[in-house]
PDB file of N, CA and C in Angstrom:
ATOM      1  N   MET A 641     -49.745 -63.725  21.393  1.00  0.00           N
ATOM      2  CA  MET A 641     -48.981 -62.520  21.097  1.00  0.00           C
ATOM      3  C   MET A 641     -49.941 -61.384  20.764  1.00  0.00           C
ATOM      4  N   GLN A 642     -49.616 -60.182  21.237  1.00  0.00           N
ATOM      5  CA  GLN A 642     -50.462 -59.027  20.980  1.00  0.00           C
ATOM      6  C   GLN A 642     -49.937 -58.261  19.776  1.00  0.00           C
ATOM      7  N   SER A 643     -50.874 -57.612  19.083  1.00  0.00           N
ATOM      8  CA  SER A 643     -50.448 -56.816  17.933  1.00  0.00           C
ATOM      9  C   SER A 643     -49.948 -55.463  18.423  1.00  0.00           C
ATOM     10  N   ALA A 644     -49.115 -54.861  17.621  1.00  0.00           N
ATOM     11  CA  ALA A 644     -48.588 -53.538  17.962  1.00  0.00           C
ATOM     12  C   ALA A 644     -49.603 -52.481  17.574  1.00  0.00           C
ATOM     13  N   GLY A 645     -49.597 -51.390  18.288  1.00  0.00           N
ATOM     14  CA  GLY A 645     -50.478 -50.279  17.952  1.00  0.00           C
ATOM     15  C   GLY A 645     -49.926 -49.500  16.768  1.00  0.00           C
ATOM     16  N   PHE A 646     -50.644 -48.487  16.350  1.00  0.00           N
ATOM     17  CA  PHE A 646     -50.184 -47.686  15.216  1.00  0.00           C
ATOM     18  C   PHE A 646     -49.226 -46.587  15.639  1.00  0.00           C
ATOM     19  N   LEU A 647     -49.066 -46.366  16.946  1.00  0.00           N
ATOM     20  CA  LEU A 647     -48.089 -45.401  17.441  1.00  0.00           C
ATOM     21  C   LEU A 647     -46.840 -46.133  17.931  1.00  0.00           C
ATOM     22  N   SER A 648     -45.695 -45.563  17.649  1.00  0.00           N
ATOM     23  CA  SER A 648     -44.467 -46.127  18.205  1.00  0.00           C
ATOM     24  C   SER A 648     -44.380 -45.709  19.674  1.00  0.00           C
ATOM     25  N   GLY A 649     -43.430 -46.264  20.380  1.00  0.00           N
ATOM     26  CA  GLY A 649     -43.263 -45.918  21.786  1.00  0.00           C
ATOM     27  C   GLY A 649     -42.981 -44.439  21.987  1.00  0.00           C
ATOM     28  N   ARG A 650     -42.166 -43.881  21.126  1.00  0.00           N
ATOM     29  CA  ARG A 650     -41.825 -42.460  21.238  1.00  0.00           C
ATOM     30  C   ARG A 650     -43.033 -41.574  20.924  1.00  0.00           C
ATOM     31  N   GLN A 651     -43.774 -41.943  19.874  1.00  0.00           N
ATOM     32  CA  GLN A 651     -44.975 -41.179  19.536  1.00  0.00           C
ATOM     33  C   GLN A 651     -46.006 -41.257  20.660  1.00  0.00           C
ATOM     34  N   ARG A 652     -46.067 -42.398  21.296  1.00  0.00           N
ATOM     35  CA  ARG A 652     -47.014 -42.589  22.397  1.00  0.00           C
ATOM     36  C   ARG A 652     -46.656 -41.690  23.592  1.00  0.00           C
ATOM     37  N   ARG A 653     -45.365 -41.606  23.900  1.00  0.00           N
ATOM     38  CA  ARG A 653     -44.937 -40.720  24.987  1.00  0.00           C
ATOM     39  C   ARG A 653     -45.231 -39.259  24.656  1.00  0.00           C
ATOM     40  N   PHE A 654     -44.988 -38.850  23.401  1.00  0.00           N
ATOM     41  CA  PHE A 654     -45.294 -37.478  23.000  1.00  0.00           C
ATOM     42  C   PHE A 654     -46.797 -37.210  23.029  1.00  0.00           C
ATOM     43  N   ALA A 655     -47.600 -38.202  22.679  1.00  0.00           N
ATOM     44  CA  ALA A 655     -49.052 -38.038  22.741  1.00  0.00           C
ATOM     45  C   ALA A 655     -49.504 -37.821  24.180  1.00  0.00           C
ATOM     46  N   TRP A 656     -48.948 -38.600  25.102  1.00  0.00           N
ATOM     47  CA  TRP A 656     -49.286 -38.419  26.516  1.00  0.00           C
ATOM     48  C   TRP A 656     -48.834 -37.044  26.998  1.00  0.00           C
ATOM     49  N   LEU A 657     -47.647 -36.628  26.609  1.00  0.00           N
ATOM     50  CA  LEU A 657     -47.155 -35.310  27.006  1.00  0.00           C
ATOM     51  C   LEU A 657     -48.055 -34.205  26.454  1.00  0.00           C
ATOM     52  N   GLY A 658     -48.437 -34.322  25.185  1.00  0.00           N
ATOM     53  CA  GLY A 658     -49.336 -33.336  24.582  1.00  0.00           C
ATOM     54  C   GLY A 658     -50.682 -33.297  25.265  1.00  0.00           C
ATOM     55  N   PHE A 659     -51.195 -34.474  25.600  1.00  0.00           N
ATOM     56  CA  PHE A 659     -52.479 -34.529  26.306  1.00  0.00           C
ATOM     57  C   PHE A 659     -52.384 -33.839  27.668  1.00  0.00           C
ATOM     58  N   LEU A 660     -51.352 -34.160  28.417  1.00  0.00           N
ATOM     59  CA  LEU A 660     -51.207 -33.575  29.747  1.00  0.00           C
ATOM     60  C   LEU A 660     -51.012 -32.063  29.688  1.00  0.00           C
ATOM     61  N   LEU A 661     -50.217 -31.596  28.724  1.00  0.00           N
ATOM     62  CA  LEU A 661     -50.002 -30.152  28.596  1.00  0.00           C
ATOM     63  C   LEU A 661     -51.296 -29.430  28.221  1.00  0.00           C
ATOM     64  N   ALA A 662     -52.046 -29.994  27.279  1.00  0.00           N
ATOM     65  CA  ALA A 662     -53.308 -29.360  26.875  1.00  0.00           C
ATOM     66  C   ALA A 662     -54.335 -29.422  28.005  1.00  0.00           C
ATOM     67  N   ALA A 663     -54.338 -30.521  28.752  1.00  0.00           N
ATOM     68  CA  ALA A 663     -55.292 -30.652  29.850  1.00  0.00           C
ATOM     69  C   ALA A 663     -54.977 -29.681  30.987  1.00  0.00           C
ATOM     70  N   VAL A 664     -53.718 -29.368  31.191  1.00  0.00           N
ATOM     71  CA  VAL A 664     -53.341 -28.405  32.234  1.00  0.00           C
ATOM     72  C   VAL A 664     -53.544 -26.972  31.740  1.00  0.00           C
ATOM     73  N   GLN A 665     -53.289 -26.744  30.468  1.00  0.00           N
ATOM     74  CA  GLN A 665     -53.367 -25.391  29.925  1.00  0.00           C
ATOM     75  C   GLN A 665     -54.804 -24.885  29.843  1.00  0.00           C
ATOM     76  N   ALA A 666     -55.763 -25.764  29.581  1.00  0.00           N
ATOM     77  CA  ALA A 666     -57.159 -25.344  29.390  1.00  0.00           C
ATOM     78  C   ALA A 666     -57.745 -24.644  30.617  1.00  0.00           C
ATOM     79  N   PRO A 667     -57.675 -25.232  31.807  1.00  0.00           N
ATOM     80  CA  PRO A 667     -58.257 -24.515  32.949  1.00  0.00           C
ATOM     81  C   PRO A 667     -57.501 -23.229  33.303  1.00  0.00           C
ATOM     82  N   LEU A 668     -56.187 -23.237  33.080  1.00  0.00           N
ATOM     83  CA  LEU A 668     -55.424 -22.010  33.341  1.00  0.00           C
ATOM     84  C   LEU A 668     -55.848 -20.900  32.390  1.00  0.00           C
ATOM     85  N   ALA A 669     -56.008 -21.239  31.120  1.00  0.00           N
ATOM     86  CA  ALA A 669     -56.435 -20.237  30.140  1.00  0.00           C
ATOM     87  C   ALA A 669     -57.851 -19.768  30.425  1.00  0.00           C
ATOM     88  N   ALA A 670     -58.707 -20.659  30.876  1.00  0.00           N
ATOM     89  CA  ALA A 670     -60.088 -20.276  31.191  1.00  0.00           C
ATOM     90  C   ALA A 670     -60.124 -19.269  32.332  1.00  0.00           C
ATOM     91  N   LYS A 671     -59.202 -19.423  33.267  1.00  0.00           N
ATOM     92  CA  LYS A 671     -59.167 -18.496  34.403  1.00  0.00           C
ATOM     93  C   LYS A 671     -58.546 -17.143  34.021  1.00  0.00           C
ATOM     94  N   LEU A 672     -57.549 -17.185  33.146  1.00  0.00           N
ATOM     95  CA  LEU A 672     -56.797 -15.968  32.844  1.00  0.00           C
ATOM     96  C   LEU A 672     -57.329 -15.174  31.661  1.00  0.00           C
ATOM     97  N   ILE A 673     -58.064 -15.812  30.746  1.00  0.00           N
ATOM     98  CA  ILE A 673     -58.515 -15.147  29.514  1.00  0.00           C
ATOM     99  C   ILE A 673     -60.032 -15.025  29.562  1.00  0.00           C
ATOM    100  N   ASP A 674     -60.538 -13.876  29.125  1.00  0.00           N
ATOM    101  CA  ASP A 674     -61.976 -13.632  29.189  1.00  0.00           C
ATOM    102  C   ASP A 674     -62.766 -14.294  28.066  1.00  0.00           C
ATOM    103  N   ASP A 675     -62.140 -14.538  26.916  1.00  0.00           N
ATOM    104  CA  ASP A 675     -62.894 -15.138  25.817  1.00  0.00           C
ATOM    105  C   ASP A 675     -62.898 -16.672  25.929  1.00  0.00           C
ATOM    106  N   ALA A 676     -63.481 -17.333  24.966  1.00  0.00           N
ATOM    107  CA  ALA A 676     -63.644 -18.789  25.019  1.00  0.00           C
ATOM    108  C   ALA A 676     -62.560 -19.516  24.217  1.00  0.00           C
ATOM    109  N   SER A 677     -61.408 -18.915  24.043  1.00  0.00           N
ATOM    110  CA  SER A 677     -60.346 -19.574  23.278  1.00  0.00           C
ATOM    111  C   SER A 677     -59.769 -20.785  24.009  1.00  0.00           C
ATOM    112  N   TRP A 678     -60.034 -20.908  25.308  1.00  0.00           N
ATOM    113  CA  TRP A 678     -59.566 -22.074  26.059  1.00  0.00           C
ATOM    114  C   TRP A 678     -60.240 -23.355  25.583  1.00  0.00           C
ATOM    115  N   LEU A 679     -61.387 -23.223  24.907  1.00  0.00           N
ATOM    116  CA  LEU A 679     -62.069 -24.416  24.397  1.00  0.00           C
ATOM    117  C   LEU A 679     -61.217 -25.162  23.369  1.00  0.00           C
ATOM    118  N   PHE A 680     -60.365 -24.430  22.667  1.00  0.00           N
ATOM    119  CA  PHE A 680     -59.487 -25.081  21.691  1.00  0.00           C
ATOM    120  C   PHE A 680     -58.559 -26.080  22.383  1.00  0.00           C
ATOM    121  N   ALA A 681     -58.027 -25.729  23.543  1.00  0.00           N
ATOM    122  CA  ALA A 681     -57.159 -26.643  24.292  1.00  0.00           C
ATOM    123  C   ALA A 681     -57.937 -27.879  24.747  1.00  0.00           C
ATOM    124  N   VAL A 682     -59.192 -27.700  25.092  1.00  0.00           N
ATOM    125  CA  VAL A 682     -60.019 -28.838  25.486  1.00  0.00           C
ATOM    126  C   VAL A 682     -60.232 -29.773  24.301  1.00  0.00           C
ATOM    127  N   VAL A 683     -60.512 -29.207  23.134  1.00  0.00           N
ATOM    128  CA  VAL A 683     -60.721 -30.018  21.927  1.00  0.00           C
ATOM    129  C   VAL A 683     -59.441 -30.760  21.553  1.00  0.00           C
ATOM    130  N   VAL A 684     -58.308 -30.093  21.630  1.00  0.00           N
ATOM    131  CA  VAL A 684     -57.031 -30.744  21.320  1.00  0.00           C
ATOM    132  C   VAL A 684     -56.774 -31.893  22.293  1.00  0.00           C
ATOM    133  N   ALA A 685     -57.018 -31.667  23.569  1.00  0.00           N
ATOM    134  CA  ALA A 685     -56.819 -32.725  24.561  1.00  0.00           C
ATOM    135  C   ALA A 685     -57.734 -33.910  24.283  1.00  0.00           C
ATOM    136  N   LEU A 686     -58.975 -33.657  23.891  1.00  0.00           N
ATOM    137  CA  LEU A 686     -59.903 -34.745  23.578  1.00  0.00           C
ATOM    138  C   LEU A 686     -59.478 -35.528  22.335  1.00  0.00           C
ATOM    139  N   VAL A 687     -58.978 -34.831  21.329  1.00  0.00           N
ATOM    140  CA  VAL A 687     -58.519 -35.523  20.113  1.00  0.00           C
ATOM    141  C   VAL A 687     -57.307 -36.393  20.433  1.00  0.00           C
ATOM    142  N   VAL A 688     -56.361 -35.876  21.172  1.00  0.00           N
ATOM    143  CA  VAL A 688     -55.175 -36.653  21.525  1.00  0.00           C
ATOM    144  C   VAL A 688     -55.558 -37.838  22.411  1.00  0.00           C
ATOM    145  N   ALA A 689     -56.489 -37.634  23.337  1.00  0.00           N
ATOM    146  CA  ALA A 689     -56.945 -38.742  24.176  1.00  0.00           C
ATOM    147  C   ALA A 689     -57.612 -39.822  23.339  1.00  0.00           C
ATOM    148  N   THR A 690     -58.360 -39.428  22.319  1.00  0.00           N
ATOM    149  CA  THR A 690     -58.998 -40.403  21.428  1.00  0.00           C
ATOM    150  C   THR A 690     -57.958 -41.221  20.684  1.00  0.00           C
ATOM    151  N   VAL A 691     -56.895 -40.584  20.234  1.00  0.00           N
ATOM    152  CA  VAL A 691     -55.822 -41.306  19.539  1.00  0.00           C
ATOM    153  C   VAL A 691     -55.144 -42.292  20.489  1.00  0.00           C
ATOM    154  N   ILE A 692     -54.893 -41.882  21.716  1.00  0.00           N
ATOM    155  CA  ILE A 692     -54.256 -42.772  22.696  1.00  0.00           C
ATOM    156  C   ILE A 692     -55.165 -43.962  22.996  1.00  0.00           C
ATOM    157  N   ILE A 693     -56.464 -43.723  23.145  1.00  0.00           N
ATOM    158  CA  ILE A 693     -57.404 -44.813  23.413  1.00  0.00           C
ATOM    159  C   ILE A 693     -57.484 -45.767  22.228  1.00  0.00           C
ATOM    160  N   ALA A 694     -57.491 -45.232  21.012  1.00  0.00           N
ATOM    161  CA  ALA A 694     -57.532 -46.094  19.828  1.00  0.00           C
ATOM    162  C   ALA A 694     -56.260 -46.931  19.721  1.00  0.00           C
ATOM    163  N   ASP A 695     -55.117 -46.355  20.057  1.00  0.00           N
ATOM    164  CA  ASP A 695     -53.865 -47.106  20.041  1.00  0.00           C
ATOM    165  C   ASP A 695     -53.896 -48.209  21.099  1.00  0.00           C
ATOM    166  N   ASP A 696     -54.421 -47.900  22.285  1.00  0.00           N
ATOM    167  CA  ASP A 696     -54.569 -48.919  23.333  1.00  0.00           C
ATOM    168  C   ASP A 696     -55.449 -50.071  22.858  1.00  0.00           C
ATOM    169  N   ALA A 697     -56.552 -49.739  22.218  1.00  0.00           N
ATOM    170  CA  ALA A 697     -57.471 -50.777  21.748  1.00  0.00           C
ATOM    171  C   ALA A 697     -56.801 -51.673  20.714  1.00  0.00           C
ATOM    172  N   GLN A 698     -56.006 -51.069  19.831  1.00  0.00           N
ATOM    173  CA  GLN A 698     -55.320 -51.878  18.818  1.00  0.00           C
ATOM    174  C   GLN A 698     -54.223 -52.731  19.450  1.00  0.00           C
ATOM    175  N   ARG A 699     -53.560 -52.215  20.461  1.00  0.00           N
ATOM    176  CA  ARG A 699     -52.513 -53.000  21.129  1.00  0.00           C
ATOM    177  C   ARG A 699     -53.089 -54.184  21.905  1.00  0.00           C
ATOM    178  N   ARG A 700     -54.302 -54.048  22.410  1.00  0.00           N
ATOM    179  CA  ARG A 700     -54.907 -55.113  23.217  1.00  0.00           C
ATOM    180  C   ARG A 700     -55.519 -56.221  22.374  1.00  0.00           C
ATOM    181  N   ARG A 701     -55.685 -55.977  21.080  1.00  0.00           N
ATOM    182  CA  ARG A 701     -56.230 -57.012  20.197  1.00  0.00           C
ATOM    183  C   ARG A 701     -55.236 -58.152  20.061  1.00  0.00           C
ATOM    184  N   PRO A 702     -55.715 -59.372  20.034  1.00  0.00           N
ATOM    185  CA  PRO A 702     -54.780 -60.484  19.796  1.00  0.00           C
ATOM    186  C   PRO A 702     -54.260 -60.426  18.366  1.00  0.00           C
ATOM    187  N   ALA A 703     -53.034 -60.875  18.205  1.00  0.00           N
ATOM    188  CA  ALA A 703     -52.441 -60.899  16.866  1.00  0.00           C
ATOM    189  C   ALA A 703     -53.200 -61.896  16.001  1.00  0.00           C
ATOM    190  N   PRO A 704     -53.318 -61.600  14.710  1.00  0.00           N
ATOM    191  CA  PRO A 704     -54.033 -62.524  13.824  1.00  0.00           C
ATOM    192  C   PRO A 704     -53.298 -63.863  13.717  1.00  0.00           C
ATOM    193  N   ALA A 705     -54.064 -64.931  13.688  1.00  0.00           N
ATOM    194  CA  ALA A 705     -53.475 -66.272  13.570  1.00  0.00           C
ATOM    195  C   ALA A 705     -52.996 -66.490  12.147  1.00  0.00           C
ATOM    196  N   GLU A 706     -51.875 -67.141  12.031  1.00  0.00           N
ATOM    197  CA  GLU A 706     -51.327 -67.384  10.685  1.00  0.00           C
ATOM    198  C   GLU A 706     -51.606 -68.774  10.227  1.00  0.00           C
TER     199      GLU A 706
END
């Protein structure tokens, strides 16, 4: 049996949605805006991706034996 991650199914879907939105918004903002504020969207996408990867790693761990 596998252990559950720290994100629920709904939180996981919202994390993926947030990642995809930030990943799409960053290049668009870089093209349309002259300053470097698009870097914030890149950082947000990286943080959300890190959370998703950490949740995946926890879900793939075998459940502790009792």
